[in-house]
PDB file of C-alpha atoms in Angstrom:
ATOM      1  CA  PRO A 570      -5.428  13.393  -8.107  1.00 89.00           C
ATOM      2  CA  GLN A 571      -3.392  11.370 -10.612  1.00 91.00           C
ATOM      3  CA  LEU A 572      -6.458  10.832 -12.819  1.00 90.00           C
ATOM      4  CA  THR A 573      -7.526  14.489 -12.537  1.00 90.00           C
ATOM      5  CA  ALA A 574      -4.011  15.716 -13.577  1.00 90.00           C
ATOM      6  CA  ARG A 575      -3.648  13.220 -16.408  1.00 88.00           C
ATOM      7  CA  ARG A 576      -3.810  14.656 -19.879  1.00 88.00           C
ATOM      8  CA  ASP A 577      -1.936  12.219 -22.080  1.00 88.00           C
ATOM      9  CA  TRP A 578      -3.318   8.683 -21.789  1.00 88.00           C
ATOM     10  CA  ARG A 579      -1.007   7.022 -24.311  1.00 92.00           C
ATOM     11  CA  LEU A 580       1.040   4.154 -22.942  1.00 94.00           C
ATOM     12  CA  ARG A 581       4.695   4.857 -22.243  1.00 94.00           C
ATOM     13  CA  MET A 582       6.920   1.963 -23.043  1.00 95.00           C
ATOM     14  CA  ASP A 583       9.292   2.744 -20.168  1.00 95.00           C
ATOM     15  CA  TYR A 584       6.408   2.527 -17.695  1.00 95.00           C
ATOM     16  CA  VAL A 585       5.142  -0.690 -19.319  1.00 96.00           C
ATOM     17  CA  ALA A 586       8.656  -2.224 -19.046  1.00 96.00           C
ATOM     18  CA  ILE A 587       9.012  -1.315 -15.385  1.00 96.00           C
ATOM     19  CA  GLY A 588       5.479  -2.468 -14.652  1.00 97.00           C
ATOM     20  CA  ILE A 589       6.087  -5.827 -16.252  1.00 97.00           C
ATOM     21  CA  ALA A 590       9.302  -6.267 -14.283  1.00 97.00           C
ATOM     22  CA  LEU A 591       7.561  -5.465 -11.003  1.00 97.00           C
ATOM     23  CA  PHE A 592       4.717  -7.824 -11.887  1.00 97.00           C
ATOM     24  CA  ALA A 593       7.160 -10.599 -12.731  1.00 97.00           C
ATOM     25  CA  PHE A 594       8.994 -10.274  -9.364  1.00 97.00           C
ATOM     26  CA  GLY A 595       5.643 -10.403  -7.508  1.00 97.00           C
ATOM     27  CA  LEU A 596       4.491 -13.414  -9.509  1.00 96.00           C
ATOM     28  CA  PHE A 597       7.821 -15.158  -8.809  1.00 97.00           C
ATOM     29  CA  LYS A 598       7.354 -14.695  -5.059  1.00 96.00           C
ATOM     30  CA  LYS A 599       4.037 -16.502  -5.111  1.00 95.00           C
ATOM     31  CA  THR A 600       4.385 -19.259  -7.721  1.00 95.00           C
ATOM     32  CA  VAL A 601       8.018 -20.206  -7.119  1.00 95.00           C
ATOM     33  CA  LEU A 602       8.964 -19.217  -3.548  1.00 95.00           C
ATOM     34  CA  ILE A 603       5.939 -20.211  -1.506  1.00 94.00           C
ATOM     35  CA  ASP A 604       2.989 -21.891  -3.301  1.00 94.00           C
ATOM     36  CA  PRO A 605       4.752 -25.265  -3.946  1.00 92.00           C
ATOM     37  CA  PHE A 606       5.269 -25.615  -0.194  1.00 91.00           C
ATOM     38  CA  VAL A 607       1.871 -24.543   1.078  1.00 91.00           C
ATOM     39  CA  PRO A 608       0.464 -28.117   1.170  1.00 90.00           C
ATOM     40  CA  TYR A 609       3.044 -29.052   3.776  1.00 88.00           C
ATOM     41  CA  LEU A 610       1.835 -26.225   6.023  1.00 90.00           C
ATOM     42  CA  ASP A 611      -1.768 -27.190   5.491  1.00 91.00           C
ATOM     43  CA  MET A 612      -0.988 -30.670   6.885  1.00 89.00           C
ATOM     44  CA  VAL A 613      -0.233 -29.274  10.342  1.00 90.00           C
ATOM     45  CA  TYR A 614      -3.335 -27.097  10.431  1.00 93.00           C
ATOM     46  CA  GLN A 615      -5.492 -29.980   9.215  1.00 91.00           C
ATOM     47  CA  ALA A 616      -4.014 -32.252  11.844  1.00 89.00           C
ATOM     48  CA  ALA A 617      -4.765 -29.698  14.574  1.00 90.00           C
ATOM     49  CA  ALA A 618      -8.360 -29.232  13.284  1.00 92.00           C
ATOM     50  CA  ALA A 619      -8.845 -32.987  13.293  1.00 90.00           C
ATOM     51  CA  GLY A 620      -7.776 -33.159  16.982  1.00 87.00           C
ATOM     52  CA  ASP A 621      -4.513 -35.028  16.310  1.00 84.00           C
ATOM     53  CA  ALA A 622      -1.534 -34.616  18.592  1.00 79.00           C
ATOM     54  CA  VAL A 623       0.617 -31.590  17.624  1.00 84.00           C
ATOM     55  CA  GLY A 624       4.173 -31.325  18.870  1.00 86.00           C
ATOM     56  CA  PHE A 625       6.299 -28.366  19.909  1.00 87.00           C
ATOM     57  CA  ILE A 626       8.179 -28.354  16.674  1.00 86.00           C
ATOM     58  CA  ASP A 627       4.961 -28.706  14.645  1.00 88.00           C
ATOM     59  CA  GLY A 628       3.477 -25.679  16.341  1.00 91.00           C
ATOM     60  CA  TRP A 629       6.348 -23.398  15.523  1.00 92.00           C
ATOM     61  CA  ILE A 630       6.571 -24.726  11.968  1.00 92.00           C
ATOM     62  CA  ALA A 631       2.938 -23.816  11.619  1.00 93.00           C
ATOM     63  CA  GLY A 632       3.382 -20.277  12.994  1.00 96.00           C
ATOM     64  CA  ILE A 633       6.682 -19.378  11.287  1.00 96.00           C
ATOM     65  CA  GLY A 634       5.721 -21.176   8.069  1.00 95.00           C
ATOM     66  CA  TYR A 635       2.435 -19.383   7.736  1.00 96.00           C
ATOM     67  CA  GLY A 636       4.213 -16.093   8.481  1.00 97.00           C
ATOM     68  CA  PHE A 637       6.343 -16.753   5.416  1.00 97.00           C
ATOM     69  CA  GLN A 638       3.288 -17.786   3.379  1.00 96.00           C
ATOM     70  CA  VAL A 639       1.221 -14.708   4.120  1.00 96.00           C
ATOM     71  CA  TYR A 640       4.184 -12.444   3.605  1.00 97.00           C
ATOM     72  CA  PHE A 641       5.216 -13.813   0.218  1.00 96.00           C
ATOM     73  CA  ASP A 642       1.632 -14.209  -0.928  1.00 95.00           C
ATOM     74  CA  PHE A 643       0.416 -10.754   0.033  1.00 94.00           C
ATOM     75  CA  SER A 644       3.575  -8.866  -0.835  1.00 95.00           C
ATOM     76  CA  ALA A 645       3.404 -10.635  -4.210  1.00 96.00           C
ATOM     77  CA  TYR A 646      -0.200  -9.513  -4.635  1.00 94.00           C
ATOM     78  CA  SER A 647       0.794  -5.923  -3.817  1.00 95.00           C
ATOM     79  CA  ASP A 648       3.839  -5.943  -6.135  1.00 97.00           C
ATOM     80  CA  MET A 649       1.707  -7.246  -8.998  1.00 97.00           C
ATOM     81  CA  ALA A 650      -1.012  -4.573  -8.413  1.00 96.00           C
ATOM     82  CA  ILE A 651       1.592  -1.811  -8.270  1.00 97.00           C
ATOM     83  CA  GLY A 652       3.221  -3.201 -11.453  1.00 97.00           C
ATOM     84  CA  LEU A 653      -0.115  -3.336 -13.301  1.00 97.00           C
ATOM     85  CA  GLY A 654      -0.930   0.191 -12.237  1.00 96.00           C
ATOM     86  CA  PHE A 655       2.454   1.516 -13.308  1.00 96.00           C
ATOM     87  CA  MET A 656       2.018  -0.025 -16.793  1.00 96.00           C
ATOM     88  CA  PHE A 657      -0.764   2.584 -17.231  1.00 94.00           C
ATOM     89  CA  GLY A 658       1.227   5.342 -15.560  1.00 93.00           C
ATOM     90  CA  LEU A 659      -0.525   5.148 -12.162  1.00 94.00           C
ATOM     91  CA  ARG A 660       1.400   4.961  -8.914  1.00 94.00           C
ATOM     92  CA  LEU A 661      -0.258   2.934  -6.131  1.00 95.00           C
ATOM     93  CA  PRO A 662       0.766   3.103  -2.479  1.00 93.00           C
ATOM     94  CA  ILE A 663       3.580   0.953  -1.098  1.00 93.00           C
ATOM     95  CA  ASN A 664       2.104  -1.818   1.046  1.00 93.00           C
ATOM     96  CA  PHE A 665       5.138  -3.645   2.467  1.00 93.00           C
ATOM     97  CA  PHE A 666       8.644  -2.631   3.434  1.00 94.00           C
ATOM     98  CA  SER A 667      10.622  -5.545   4.951  1.00 94.00           C
ATOM     99  CA  PRO A 668       8.254  -5.997   7.963  1.00 96.00           C
ATOM    100  CA  TYR A 669      10.261  -8.898   9.358  1.00 97.00           C
ATOM    101  CA  LYS A 670      13.249  -6.654   9.686  1.00 95.00           C
ATOM    102  CA  ALA A 671      11.319  -4.573  12.245  1.00 95.00           C
ATOM    103  CA  ASP A 672      12.978  -4.343  15.648  1.00 93.00           C
ATOM    104  CA  SER A 673       9.697  -3.641  17.511  1.00 95.00           C
ATOM    105  CA  ILE A 674       6.032  -4.395  17.007  1.00 96.00           C
ATOM    106  CA  ARG A 675       5.440  -0.682  16.363  1.00 94.00           C
ATOM    107  CA  ALA A 676       8.003  -0.782  13.547  1.00 95.00           C
ATOM    108  CA  PHE A 677       6.355  -3.975  12.235  1.00 97.00           C
ATOM    109  CA  TRP A 678       3.022  -2.292  11.831  1.00 96.00           C
ATOM    110  CA  ARG A 679       4.654   0.655  10.065  1.00 94.00           C
ATOM    111  CA  ARG A 680       6.029  -1.804   7.508  1.00 94.00           C
ATOM    112  CA  TRP A 681       3.263  -4.523   7.281  1.00 95.00           C
ATOM    113  CA  HIS A 682       0.107  -4.002   5.211  1.00 94.00           C
ATOM    114  CA  ILE A 683       0.794  -0.313   5.215  1.00 94.00           C
ATOM    115  CA  SER A 684      -2.493   0.738   3.641  1.00 92.00           C
ATOM    116  CA  LEU A 685      -4.485  -1.026   6.411  1.00 92.00           C
ATOM    117  CA  SER A 686      -2.122   0.272   9.109  1.00 94.00           C
ATOM    118  CA  ARG A 687      -2.621   3.878   7.921  1.00 93.00           C
ATOM    119  CA  PHE A 688      -6.394   3.394   7.897  1.00 94.00           C
ATOM    120  CA  LEU A 689      -6.446   1.963  11.429  1.00 95.00           C
ATOM    121  CA  ARG A 690      -4.195   4.745  12.687  1.00 94.00           C
ATOM    122  CA  ASP A 691      -6.004   7.643  11.027  1.00 95.00           C
ATOM    123  CA  TYR A 692      -9.640   6.528  11.459  1.00 95.00           C
ATOM    124  CA  LEU A 693      -9.566   4.521  14.679  1.00 95.00           C
ATOM    125  CA  PHE A 694      -6.476   4.965  16.833  1.00 95.00           C
ATOM    126  CA  ILE A 695      -6.146   8.766  16.539  1.00 94.00           C
ATOM    127  CA  PRO A 696      -9.899   9.496  16.999  1.00 95.00           C
ATOM    128  CA  LEU A 697      -9.835   7.268  20.064  1.00 93.00           C
ATOM    129  CA  GLY A 698      -7.187   9.477  21.597  1.00 90.00           C
ATOM    130  CA  GLY A 699      -3.959   8.220  20.087  1.00 88.00           C
ATOM    131  CA  SER A 700      -0.867   8.443  22.240  1.00 84.00           C
ATOM    132  CA  HIS A 701      -1.325  12.005  23.493  1.00 84.00           C
ATOM    133  CA  HIS A 702      -3.671  11.490  26.421  1.00 82.00           C
ATOM    134  CA  GLY A 703      -1.748   9.330  28.848  1.00 86.00           C
ATOM    135  CA  LEU A 704      -0.634   5.756  28.849  1.00 88.00           C
ATOM    136  CA  ALA A 705      -3.915   4.226  30.063  1.00 91.00           C
ATOM    137  CA  ARG A 706      -5.879   5.844  27.212  1.00 93.00           C
ATOM    138  CA  THR A 707      -3.170   4.832  24.721  1.00 94.00           C
ATOM    139  CA  VAL A 708      -3.413   1.184  25.791  1.00 94.00           C
ATOM    140  CA  ALA A 709      -7.216   1.303  25.590  1.00 95.00           C
ATOM    141  CA  ALA A 710      -7.087   2.826  22.100  1.00 96.00           C
ATOM    142  CA  LEU A 711      -4.592   0.265  20.924  1.00 96.00           C
ATOM    143  CA  MET A 712      -6.646  -2.725  22.212  1.00 97.00           C
ATOM    144  CA  ILE A 713      -9.867  -1.376  20.623  1.00 97.00           C
ATOM    145  CA  THR A 714      -8.173  -0.486  17.335  1.00 97.00           C
ATOM    146  CA  MET A 715      -6.401  -3.821  16.884  1.00 97.00           C
ATOM    147  CA  GLY A 716      -9.391  -5.803  18.106  1.00 96.00           C
ATOM    148  CA  LEU A 717     -11.492  -4.132  15.397  1.00 96.00           C
ATOM    149  CA  GLY A 718      -8.612  -4.619  12.962  1.00 95.00           C
ATOM    150  CA  GLY A 719      -8.856  -8.350  13.642  1.00 96.00           C
ATOM    151  CA  LEU A 720     -12.583  -8.335  13.250  1.00 94.00           C
ATOM    152  CA  TRP A 721     -12.186  -6.577   9.884  1.00 93.00           C
ATOM    153  CA  HIS A 722     -10.553  -9.749   8.569  1.00 92.00           C
ATOM    154  CA  GLY A 723     -13.437 -11.992   9.614  1.00 90.00           C
ATOM    155  CA  ALA A 724     -16.258 -12.451  12.048  1.00 88.00           C
ATOM    156  CA  GLY A 725     -14.533 -15.112  14.124  1.00 91.00           C
ATOM    157  CA  TRP A 726     -12.849 -15.392  17.503  1.00 95.00           C
ATOM    158  CA  THR A 727      -9.610 -16.467  15.881  1.00 96.00           C
ATOM    159  CA  PHE A 728      -9.316 -13.085  14.064  1.00 97.00           C
ATOM    160  CA  VAL A 729     -10.372 -11.122  17.115  1.00 97.00           C
ATOM    161  CA  ILE A 730      -7.739 -12.865  19.259  1.00 97.00           C
ATOM    162  CA  TRP A 731      -5.128 -12.278  16.586  1.00 98.00           C
ATOM    163  CA  GLY A 732      -6.000  -8.527  16.649  1.00 97.00           C
ATOM    164  CA  LEU A 733      -6.044  -8.408  20.470  1.00 98.00           C
ATOM    165  CA  LEU A 734      -2.684 -10.173  20.636  1.00 98.00           C
ATOM    166  CA  HIS A 735      -1.192  -7.404  18.423  1.00 97.00           C
ATOM    167  CA  GLY A 736      -2.938  -4.837  20.628  1.00 97.00           C
ATOM    168  CA  ALA A 737      -1.319  -6.401  23.648  1.00 97.00           C
ATOM    169  CA  TYR A 738       2.051  -6.436  21.857  1.00 97.00           C
ATOM    170  CA  LEU A 739       1.772  -2.757  20.959  1.00 96.00           C
ATOM    171  CA  SER A 740       0.627  -1.864  24.449  1.00 95.00           C
ATOM    172  CA  GLY A 741       3.595  -3.769  25.912  1.00 95.00           C
ATOM    173  CA  ASN A 742       5.890  -1.896  23.528  1.00 93.00           C
ATOM    174  CA  HIS A 743       4.489   1.481  24.852  1.00 89.00           C
ATOM    175  CA  LEU A 744       4.736   0.345  28.487  1.00 91.00           C
ATOM    176  CA  TRP A 745       8.316  -0.839  28.006  1.00 89.00           C
ATOM    177  CA  ARG A 746       9.365   2.505  26.487  1.00 84.00           C
ATOM    178  CA  ALA A 747       7.669   4.406  29.292  1.00 84.00           C
ATOM    179  CA  MET A 748       9.321   2.203  31.919  1.00 84.00           C
ATOM    180  CA  VAL A 749      12.756   2.566  30.416  1.00 79.00           C
ATOM    181  CA  ALA A 750      12.314   6.347  30.116  1.00 76.00           C
ATOM    182  CA  ARG A 751      11.288   6.545  33.799  1.00 75.00           C
ATOM    183  CA  TRP A 752      13.450   4.015  35.533  1.00 71.00           C
ATOM    184  CA  LEU A 753      16.476   3.716  33.254  1.00 72.00           C
ATOM    185  CA  PRO A 754      17.065   7.233  31.881  1.00 71.00           C
ATOM    186  CA  GLY A 755      19.965   7.372  29.492  1.00 67.00           C
ATOM    187  CA  SER A 756      20.154   3.612  28.947  1.00 65.00           C
ATOM    188  CA  ARG A 757      19.054   3.868  25.340  1.00 65.00           C
ATOM    189  CA  ASP A 758      21.731   6.474  24.649  1.00 65.00           C
ATOM    190  CA  ARG A 759      24.382   4.273  26.233  1.00 66.00           C
ATOM    191  CA  VAL A 760      23.317   1.318  24.049  1.00 62.00           C
ATOM    192  CA  ARG A 761      23.387   3.518  20.924  1.00 66.00           C
ATOM    193  CA  ARG A 762      26.887   4.793  21.737  1.00 69.00           C
ATOM    194  CA  SER A 763      28.211   1.232  21.903  1.00 73.00           C
ATOM    195  CA  ALA A 764      28.250  -0.292  18.436  1.00 75.00           C
ATOM    196  CA  SER A 765      28.474  -3.870  19.736  1.00 81.00           C
ATOM    197  CA  LEU A 766      25.608  -3.352  22.253  1.00 82.00           C
ATOM    198  CA  ALA A 767      23.459  -1.657  19.671  1.00 81.00           C
ATOM    199  CA  TRP A 768      24.037  -4.508  17.203  1.00 87.00           C
ATOM    200  CA  ILE A 769      23.180  -7.170  19.813  1.00 90.00           C
ATOM    201  CA  ALA A 770      20.101  -5.259  21.012  1.00 87.00           C
ATOM    202  CA  ARG A 771      18.841  -4.854  17.420  1.00 91.00           C
ATOM    203  CA  ILE A 772      19.341  -8.593  16.610  1.00 94.00           C
ATOM    204  CA  LEU A 773      17.560  -9.638  19.803  1.00 95.00           C
ATOM    205  CA  SER A 774      14.724  -7.157  19.164  1.00 95.00           C
ATOM    206  CA  ILE A 775      14.209  -8.375  15.607  1.00 97.00           C
ATOM    207  CA  GLY A 776      14.222 -12.025  16.728  1.00 97.00           C
ATOM    208  CA  LEU A 777      11.752 -11.380  19.559  1.00 97.00           C
ATOM    209  CA  THR A 778       9.423  -9.372  17.282  1.00 97.00           C
ATOM    210  CA  PHE A 779       9.498 -12.105  14.638  1.00 98.00           C
ATOM    211  CA  LEU A 780       8.653 -14.864  17.173  1.00 97.00           C
ATOM    212  CA  ALA A 781       5.798 -12.801  18.663  1.00 98.00           C
ATOM    213  CA  VAL A 782       4.331 -12.188  15.231  1.00 98.00           C
ATOM    214  CA  SER A 783       4.774 -15.828  14.280  1.00 98.00           C
ATOM    215  CA  PHE A 784       2.907 -16.967  17.391  1.00 98.00           C
ATOM    216  CA  ALA A 785      -0.054 -14.692  16.585  1.00 98.00           C
ATOM    217  CA  TRP A 786      -0.233 -16.013  12.989  1.00 98.00           C
ATOM    218  CA  VAL A 787      -1.435 -19.373  14.333  1.00 97.00           C
ATOM    219  CA  PHE A 788      -4.738 -17.733  15.378  1.00 97.00           C
ATOM    220  CA  PHE A 789      -5.034 -15.879  12.020  1.00 97.00           C
ATOM    221  CA  ARG A 790      -4.625 -19.114   9.999  1.00 96.00           C
ATOM    222  CA  SER A 791      -6.461 -21.719  12.135  1.00 95.00           C
ATOM    223  CA  PRO A 792      -9.929 -22.672  10.922  1.00 93.00           C
ATOM    224  CA  ASP A 793     -11.394 -22.551  14.436  1.00 95.00           C
ATOM    225  CA  LEU A 794     -10.474 -21.593  17.977  1.00 95.00           C
ATOM    226  CA  ASP A 795      -9.965 -25.190  19.171  1.00 94.00           C
ATOM    227  CA  SER A 796      -7.243 -25.947  16.638  1.00 94.00           C
ATOM    228  CA  ALA A 797      -5.684 -22.575  17.252  1.00 96.00           C
ATOM    229  CA  MET A 798      -5.445 -23.253  20.999  1.00 95.00           C
ATOM    230  CA  ARG A 799      -4.104 -26.739  20.306  1.00 92.00           C
ATOM    231  CA  LEU A 800      -1.287 -25.243  18.227  1.00 94.00           C
ATOM    232  CA  ALA A 801      -0.658 -22.385  20.730  1.00 95.00           C
ATOM    233  CA  THR A 802      -0.309 -24.768  23.674  1.00 93.00           C
ATOM    234  CA  ALA A 803       2.106 -26.839  21.629  1.00 91.00           C
ATOM    235  CA  MET A 804       4.217 -23.747  20.921  1.00 92.00           C
ATOM    236  CA  PHE A 805       4.453 -23.163  24.645  1.00 91.00           C
ATOM    237  CA  GLY A 806       5.767 -26.674  25.173  1.00 86.00           C
ATOM    238  CA  PHE A 807       2.629 -28.219  26.666  1.00 83.00           C
ATOM    239  CA  SER A 808       2.844 -31.234  24.402  1.00 75.00           C
ATOM    240  CA  SER A 809       5.376 -33.694  23.154  1.00 65.00           C
ATOM    241  CA  TRP A 810       8.554 -32.240  21.674  1.00 57.00           C
ATOM    242  CA  HIS A 811       9.238 -35.148  19.336  1.00 56.00           C
ATOM    243  CA  GLU A 812       5.963 -35.387  17.353  1.00 57.00           C
ATOM    244  CA  VAL A 813       6.906 -33.889  14.004  1.00 53.00           C
ATOM    245  CA  ALA A 814       4.403 -33.968  11.159  1.00 54.00           C
ATOM    246  CA  LEU A 815       5.220 -34.610   7.511  1.00 54.00           C
ATOM    247  CA  VAL A 816       5.494 -30.831   7.052  1.00 53.00           C
ATOM    248  CA  THR A 817       9.191 -30.987   7.937  1.00 57.00           C
ATOM    249  CA  ARG A 818       9.936 -32.914   4.753  1.00 62.00           C
ATOM    250  CA  GLY A 819       8.800 -30.042   2.555  1.00 77.00           C
ATOM    251  CA  ILE A 820       8.922 -26.554   3.917  1.00 86.00           C
ATOM    252  CA  VAL A 821      11.477 -26.609   6.711  1.00 87.00           C
ATOM    253  CA  PRO A 822      14.458 -26.829   4.330  1.00 90.00           C
ATOM    254  CA  MET A 823      13.183 -23.576   2.795  1.00 93.00           C
ATOM    255  CA  PHE A 824      13.257 -21.693   6.096  1.00 95.00           C
ATOM    256  CA  PRO A 825      16.939 -20.622   5.771  1.00 95.00           C
ATOM    257  CA  LEU A 826      16.260 -19.280   2.314  1.00 96.00           C
ATOM    258  CA  TYR A 827      13.163 -17.422   3.504  1.00 97.00           C
ATOM    259  CA  LEU A 828      15.042 -15.916   6.450  1.00 97.00           C
ATOM    260  CA  LEU A 829      17.865 -14.814   4.113  1.00 97.00           C
ATOM    261  CA  ILE A 830      15.298 -13.078   1.877  1.00 96.00           C
ATOM    262  CA  VAL A 831      13.220 -11.354   4.604  1.00 96.00           C
ATOM    263  CA  TRP A 832      16.156 -10.442   6.979  1.00 96.00           C
ATOM    264  CA  LEU A 833      19.173  -9.796   4.749  1.00 93.00           C
ATOM    265  CA  MET A 834      18.075  -9.080   1.148  1.00 93.00           C
ATOM    266  CA  PRO A 835      16.673  -5.803  -0.190  1.00 92.00           C
ATOM    267  CA  ASN A 836      12.915  -5.807  -0.745  1.00 93.00           C
ATOM    268  CA  THR A 837      11.138  -5.207  -4.019  1.00 94.00           C
ATOM    269  CA  MET A 838      10.429  -1.538  -3.269  1.00 91.00           C
ATOM    270  CA  GLU A 839      14.140  -0.938  -2.623  1.00 90.00           C
ATOM    271  CA  LEU A 840      15.063  -2.625  -5.904  1.00 92.00           C
ATOM    272  CA  PHE A 841      12.513  -0.483  -7.804  1.00 92.00           C
ATOM    273  CA  GLN A 842      12.996   2.687  -5.801  1.00 87.00           C
ATOM    274  CA  ALA A 843      14.795   4.575  -8.595  1.00 86.00           C
ATOM    275  CA  THR A 844      11.810   3.948 -10.906  1.00 90.00           C
ATOM    276  CA  ARG A 845       9.349   5.691  -8.539  1.00 89.00           C
ATOM    277  CA  ALA A 846       6.783   3.023  -9.329  1.00 92.00           C
ATOM    278  CA  ALA A 847       5.051   3.241  -5.935  1.00 91.00           C
ATOM    279  CA  LEU A 848       3.908   6.005  -3.679  1.00 89.00           C
ATOM    280  CA  HIS A 849       5.436   6.672  -0.203  1.00 84.00           C
ATOM    281  CA  VAL A 850       8.714   4.883  -0.875  1.00 80.00           C
ATOM    282  CA  GLU A 851      10.582   8.123  -0.093  1.00 73.00           C
ATOM    283  CA  GLU A 852       9.358   7.873   3.519  1.00 78.00           C
ATOM    284  CA  TYR A 853      11.627   4.876   4.061  1.00 74.00           C
ATOM    285  CA  ARG A 854      14.865   6.191   2.551  1.00 61.00           C
ATOM    286  CA  ASP A 855      16.277   7.157   5.943  1.00 53.00           C
ATOM    287  CA  ASP A 856      15.123   3.991   7.652  1.00 50.00           C
ATOM    288  CA  ARG A 857      18.547   2.844   8.951  1.00 48.00           C
ATOM    289  CA  LEU A 858      19.130   0.829   5.804  1.00 50.00           C
ATOM    290  CA  ALA A 859      22.264   1.163   3.781  1.00 58.00           C
ATOM    291  CA  PRO A 860      21.689   2.604   0.286  1.00 68.00           C
ATOM    292  CA  LEU A 861      21.614  -0.004  -2.437  1.00 77.00           C
ATOM    293  CA  PRO A 862      24.592  -0.181  -4.857  1.00 81.00           C
ATOM    294  CA  GLY A 863      23.778   0.875  -8.332  1.00 79.00           C
ATOM    295  CA  TRP A 864      23.942  -2.566  -9.819  1.00 82.00           C
ATOM    296  CA  LEU A 865      21.085  -3.746  -7.579  1.00 86.00           C
ATOM    297  CA  ARG A 866      18.679  -0.963  -8.612  1.00 88.00           C
ATOM    298  CA  VAL A 867      16.284  -1.920 -11.353  1.00 91.00           C
ATOM    299  CA  SER A 868      16.796   0.154 -14.502  1.00 91.00           C
ATOM    300  CA  LEU A 869      15.959   0.106 -18.194  1.00 93.00           C
ATOM    301  CA  SER A 870      18.946  -1.883 -19.271  1.00 93.00           C
ATOM    302  CA  THR A 871      19.755  -5.148 -21.142  1.00 95.00           C
ATOM    303  CA  ARG A 872      20.892  -6.760 -17.936  1.00 94.00           C
ATOM    304  CA  TRP A 873      17.578  -6.124 -16.138  1.00 94.00           C
ATOM    305  CA  ALA A 874      15.604  -7.096 -19.269  1.00 95.00           C
ATOM    306  CA  VAL A 875      17.276 -10.499 -19.217  1.00 96.00           C
ATOM    307  CA  THR A 876      16.802 -10.808 -15.475  1.00 95.00           C
ATOM    308  CA  THR A 877      13.112  -9.923 -15.787  1.00 96.00           C
ATOM    309  CA  SER A 878      12.644 -12.458 -18.586  1.00 97.00           C
ATOM    310  CA  ILE A 879      14.220 -15.250 -16.495  1.00 97.00           C
ATOM    311  CA  VAL A 880      12.127 -14.321 -13.449  1.00 97.00           C
ATOM    312  CA  PHE A 881       8.904 -14.119 -15.457  1.00 97.00           C
ATOM    313  CA  ILE A 882       9.476 -17.390 -17.348  1.00 96.00           C
ATOM    314  CA  SER A 883      10.299 -19.230 -14.089  1.00 96.00           C
ATOM    315  CA  ALA A 884       7.129 -17.833 -12.475  1.00 95.00           C
ATOM    316  CA  TRP A 885       5.027 -18.630 -15.538  1.00 94.00           C
ATOM    317  CA  PHE A 886       6.047 -22.309 -15.632  1.00 93.00           C
ATOM    318  CA  ALA A 887       5.338 -22.622 -11.894  1.00 92.00           C
ATOM    319  CA  LEU A 888       1.670 -21.511 -12.355  1.00 89.00           C
ATOM    320  CA  SER A 889       0.485 -25.093 -12.003  1.00 82.00           C
ATOM    321  CA  ASN A 890       1.197 -24.809  -8.241  1.00 72.00           C
ATOM    322  CA  LEU A 891      -0.966 -21.775  -7.917  1.00 77.00           C
ATOM    323  CA  SER A 892      -3.250 -21.423  -4.901  1.00 82.00           C
ATOM    324  CA  PRO A 893      -5.759 -18.537  -4.382  1.00 85.00           C
ATOM    325  CA  PHE A 894      -4.343 -15.374  -2.917  1.00 89.00           C
ATOM    326  CA  ILE A 895      -4.937 -15.360   0.852  1.00 88.00           C
ATOM    327  CA  TYR A 896      -6.337 -11.846   0.875  1.00 83.00           C
ATOM    328  CA  PHE A 897      -9.039 -12.661  -1.713  1.00 83.00           C
ATOM    329  CA  GLN A 898     -11.172 -13.876   1.256  1.00 79.00           C
ATOM    330  CA  PHE A 899     -10.954 -10.425   2.852  1.00 78.00           C
TER     331      PHE A 899
END
């Protein structure tokens, strides 16, 4: 529709400027924030693939660390694509919206790889019956949809198990909501009326969702099922607690910064929301997030031109650390 409606194909410098800024922020995520630390993560997965002993701490470093890697890598890829499109006056769909701030697995999939989530929902889940034909059919539709979603990433058991894990998470989410509605009517309203209880419940829900997603990432990243199971059993404590690989020297000190970014800071689409560079951002404006102050919104100003220049130059000089985008293989 955008191409059909387009009449003037001359470049607009305001679009080019915003597109360059968005591209720079995406490039910074990849080359500065995550790529220098990927080799430390690879050590753990290589150790597991070689049959070496993997400890409890190693396992969770592998899961949580790869969760950060795939998030910064793929959200960077999406930001850069949206920025390139906007340089030519084309608005591409939003693909991430702070997925690690999600307080349920359902909310996670509304915020993670949104283009794939919409496809799975519209062309698999809903045709299979969706959530309007009883709980049993909903669970079956979820398991089939997410199993096929895992298989879409690769013809391997690790991807299938990753998809089925998320299907189980989503099914558990539906079962929990149904159980609460039936056996504890009014409990959700009581929690919402109490500010302190609502805050505690939200923090616990975000933490639990994050850990569940991190556990599943081990199957997504592992090169084979044996190494994935070796890491998974370590994460459940069925191995030594004190065996810590060299990974802790490199990436673990970055975890507090990553958590600060993914849990507390505004995402790229929020920063660029006023520019309308991406499609579907308006769907998230009422998503229980406080509106950004004016000074945090990207605009055509000297301050943001200087900021973009610093971000871009930093990202450019970090290009020597570049690794291939994860989603190139898909």
